[in-house]
Amino acid sequence: MSAAARGRRRLGAAWRRRRPLRTRLALAVTSAVALVAVGVCTAAFFVVRGALYEQLNLSLTQSARLAAQHNPDSGPDTLAGECRFLAAPACAEVVPADPANDPAKPYLLPVDSATRAVAAGRHAPFYTDIVHAGHPTRMLTTDYAKGRALQVALRADTVEKGIGEAAGWLALIGAAGVLVAAGLGYWVSRTGLAPVTRLTATAERIAATRDPRHRIELPPPGPPGREDEITRLAGSFNTMLGELEQSVTAQRRLVADASHELRTPLTALRTNAELLARGERLTPEQRERASLALGRQLREVTGLVNDLIELARDEEPQPLVEQVRLAPLVEHCAEAARAHRPSVPVQVRIRGEEAVVVPGVPARLTRLVSNLLDNAAKFSPAGAPVEVELVSRGGAGRAELTVRDHGPGIAAEDLPYVFDRFYRAGAARALPGSGLGLAMARQIARAHSAELVAEPAPGGGALFRLTF
C-alpha cells in the first residue's frame, strides 16, 4: 500500500472517530439503503432497455421474414426504402457477397465487410444501430439466399424515447430512495441509540452528582430472551448501578458505624490519659486503676481497628490458600475457647470422615470458627455447654459445621440482622464486643465459598450452620 493510500485511510479513520456514533450509524444506514436503491434502479433500467430492444429486434425479424416471402429470389437491389417515416414499413435491401455484383444505384443502408461475410455464409446474422435520414435506426443483417444477404431497418425513435423516459423515472425513484434512506437512517440512529443516549446522560449525571441512585428508564419487559442488545446493556448498567449503590451505602454505613463505635473508647482513652497526666494528684490505687482501664481500652480499640481491617478484605489472597483439614482445626479452636472461658464447656463431635479437607486460608478459617465459638460462649450461661458438630457430606470439600449454644436465643426481629456490622441485639448491648464478630465470620465464609446461616435451636438457644 502506498504512502498516499495509507494517509487517506488514516484521514478517513480519524474523521470517523471524530463523528458522533449517531451520525456514523445514520450515514451507514443511509449508504446501505441508498446503495440498494441505486442498484435496483440500475438493474431495472437495463431490464427495461433490454425488453424494448428485444421487442424491436422481434419486429425486425418479422419484417425480414415478410420481405423474404414477398421477394423470394430477388437480386441485389433495394426492396423498400421508406423507413425514414415512423409509420412506413421497414427498409429492406439485398446485398451480394461480391461487390462486383452490386447494382448501379447506391444502397440505401450502409454496407460493410460484415455484411459481405453474412452474404458469403462466413458470419452469423447481427443487429446494428445506425443513423438513417437523421433518425436513430436499428438494422438487422441476415442471410437471404446463397451468396446474398438481406438488410432490414426500422426507426428506433420510440425505443430511445422509452429508454429515456424509463431512465428519468428510475433516476427520480433512486433520488427519492436516497432521501427515504437518509430519513430512515436518521430515525434508526435516533430510536436505536436512544437507550445509549439515556445511559450516557445517566453516567454523566452520576459523575456530576456522585449519586448512584439514578437509573436508566427501560421499555416494558417483553418475552424472555426477546430483548435487544441495547436494552440488555441498559439493564446490565442498572444492575451495576444497584450494586454500586449498595456498595456506597454499605461503605457509608460502615464509616458511620465505625465512627460511632470508636467515639466511646476514644473518649475514655482521652479521659484516662488526661487523668494519668495529672498523676501527682492521684493516689497509687487510682493510678493503678487508670492504667489498667487505659490498657483495656487500648486493647479494645486495637481489636476494633483490626476487625475493621479484616472486614475491608473482599477475598482471600490466593497464594495463602491450601488444603485445610477441618477436624484438627475445629479441635484447636475448641481448646482455645475452653481456655478463654473455662466456665462454659465446649463439646465437639465429629461424624463421617475425619480427614475431610477444604481449600482455604488456615488463619482465616480459624478466625471464623473462633468467632462462632466466642459468640456462643458469650451467650451461654455458666455450666451450659456449647455443642459443636462437624459432619462430612461424603465428597471432597463437602462438610457442615454447626455451633449451638443454650442461651436466650435470637429474637425473630433480630434474626435478619445478626450478621450486619455493628449490629447488637438488645440482650447483647451490656455484653463486651464490638458487633463485628459475626459479620466477619460471614465474610470469611463467603470468601471460602461457604454459607453461614443463623437459626433458632430446638429447645432454646441459637444455632449457627456453616456449610462448605
Phi, psi and omega in degrees: 000134183286164180296324179294318179296318178297321178296318178296321179295316178297320179297316179296318179296319179296321178297318180295322180293330181281342180278144175297155181300322180298318179295317180295320179294318179297318178295321180295314180295317179299315181297318182295311182293320179296321178297319178295316181298315180295319178297318179295316180296320178296316178297319179297322179299314181292327178294314180296316180299316180296321180294318180295317179291328177296321178294320179293320178297322178297320177296320178296320179297317178296319178297320178295321179295317178296318180297320179291325179291320182284335181230077189292333184216053183278147175277180180300118181182171176272124181271321179210137186224030182251023186285003176287349176257147183295321184275355183282156176291174183292145170289145181212141177209153179254130184239129178279162178288329182260119180302339180293340180266008180294148176288164180292325180283134182296155179288149177283324182254153182293138180240130180226187183295328179295325177294316178299324181292323176295318180297325180276357180081014180263358184219143179283156176303150183209163178252146181222139174264121181229175173244121182234125181055035177081010182236146176295134187222144176252130185236138175249127175249118183222168180284146184240302177208175183299122180080010180221151177236154179246128176249128180233137183223145175224147177293140183250023182301314184295323178294314179298320178295318179297320178296319178297317179296318178298318179298318179297312180296318181293324175296319178296317179295320178297318177297318177298322178297322177295318178296316177298321178298321178296315178296320178295319178297319178296318181294317180297315180294324182288313182282321182291327182261007179301314177298325178294321177297316178295322178297316179297316180297320179295316179298318179294322179295319179294319179296326181281321185261346184057034180242108183278013181280349179291149179225159176270132179288125182253152176292164178304141182295138178256195178300148180301137179082000182259359181289147178279174185295322181294318179296319178295323177297315179296319178297318178295323178294320177296320177298317178297320178296322177298317178296319178296318179297317178297320180295316180295318179297316179296322179294315179296320179294321178297316179297317180295315180294319179296320178298319180294317182289328181281338185299315184293308179295327178292322176297316179296321177300314181297319180297312180293324178294318178295324179293318179291333178296335176255045185298334181295341180269355184258153174280162177304321179296321179292319177296322179296316179296319179295321179294316178297318179296320180296318178295318179296319180290326176296319178296320179296315180294318178298316178297319179295318179294319177298320178296319179296322177295319178296319180293334180287349179279123183275326184212165183278142176294124185299324179299339182267356182284134177213175178278117186251129174278123187285321186300308177298325180295318179294318179298319179297316180295324179295318178299318179296321179293322178295321180291326181285323180229085183296337184283349182245112179287144179244117181255126182246132176228132181240126180240143182088207183285127178282343183269017181297135182233153176225148175284133180178183177262116186305317183296323181287321176294324176297320178296320179300308182294321180297321179296318179296316179294320180295320178295318180294318181293328181294326183264352181276137175291159181301132180090341178278129186282155167259120185261123180243129180226128177246122184239127174278138181259016172078024178211163180296121178074012180253112181205164178223130178243127177241140177233121183236138173245172179243035180274205183287349181083185182247124179295152182300324181285342179267342187303319181290349188243005187295336181263005177285149180293134177067008179280131179224125179294164181302323182287345184257359185291333180275352182269154179291155180134161182256350184083018181249349186299311181289325176299318179292322179299315179295321181296319178295320179299314180295323179294338178258019179057036178245164180241129180241123180229157177241144181206156176294139179274146177298130181084005178110158182093184181241149180232124176250127185243120179249117185243121176266000000 
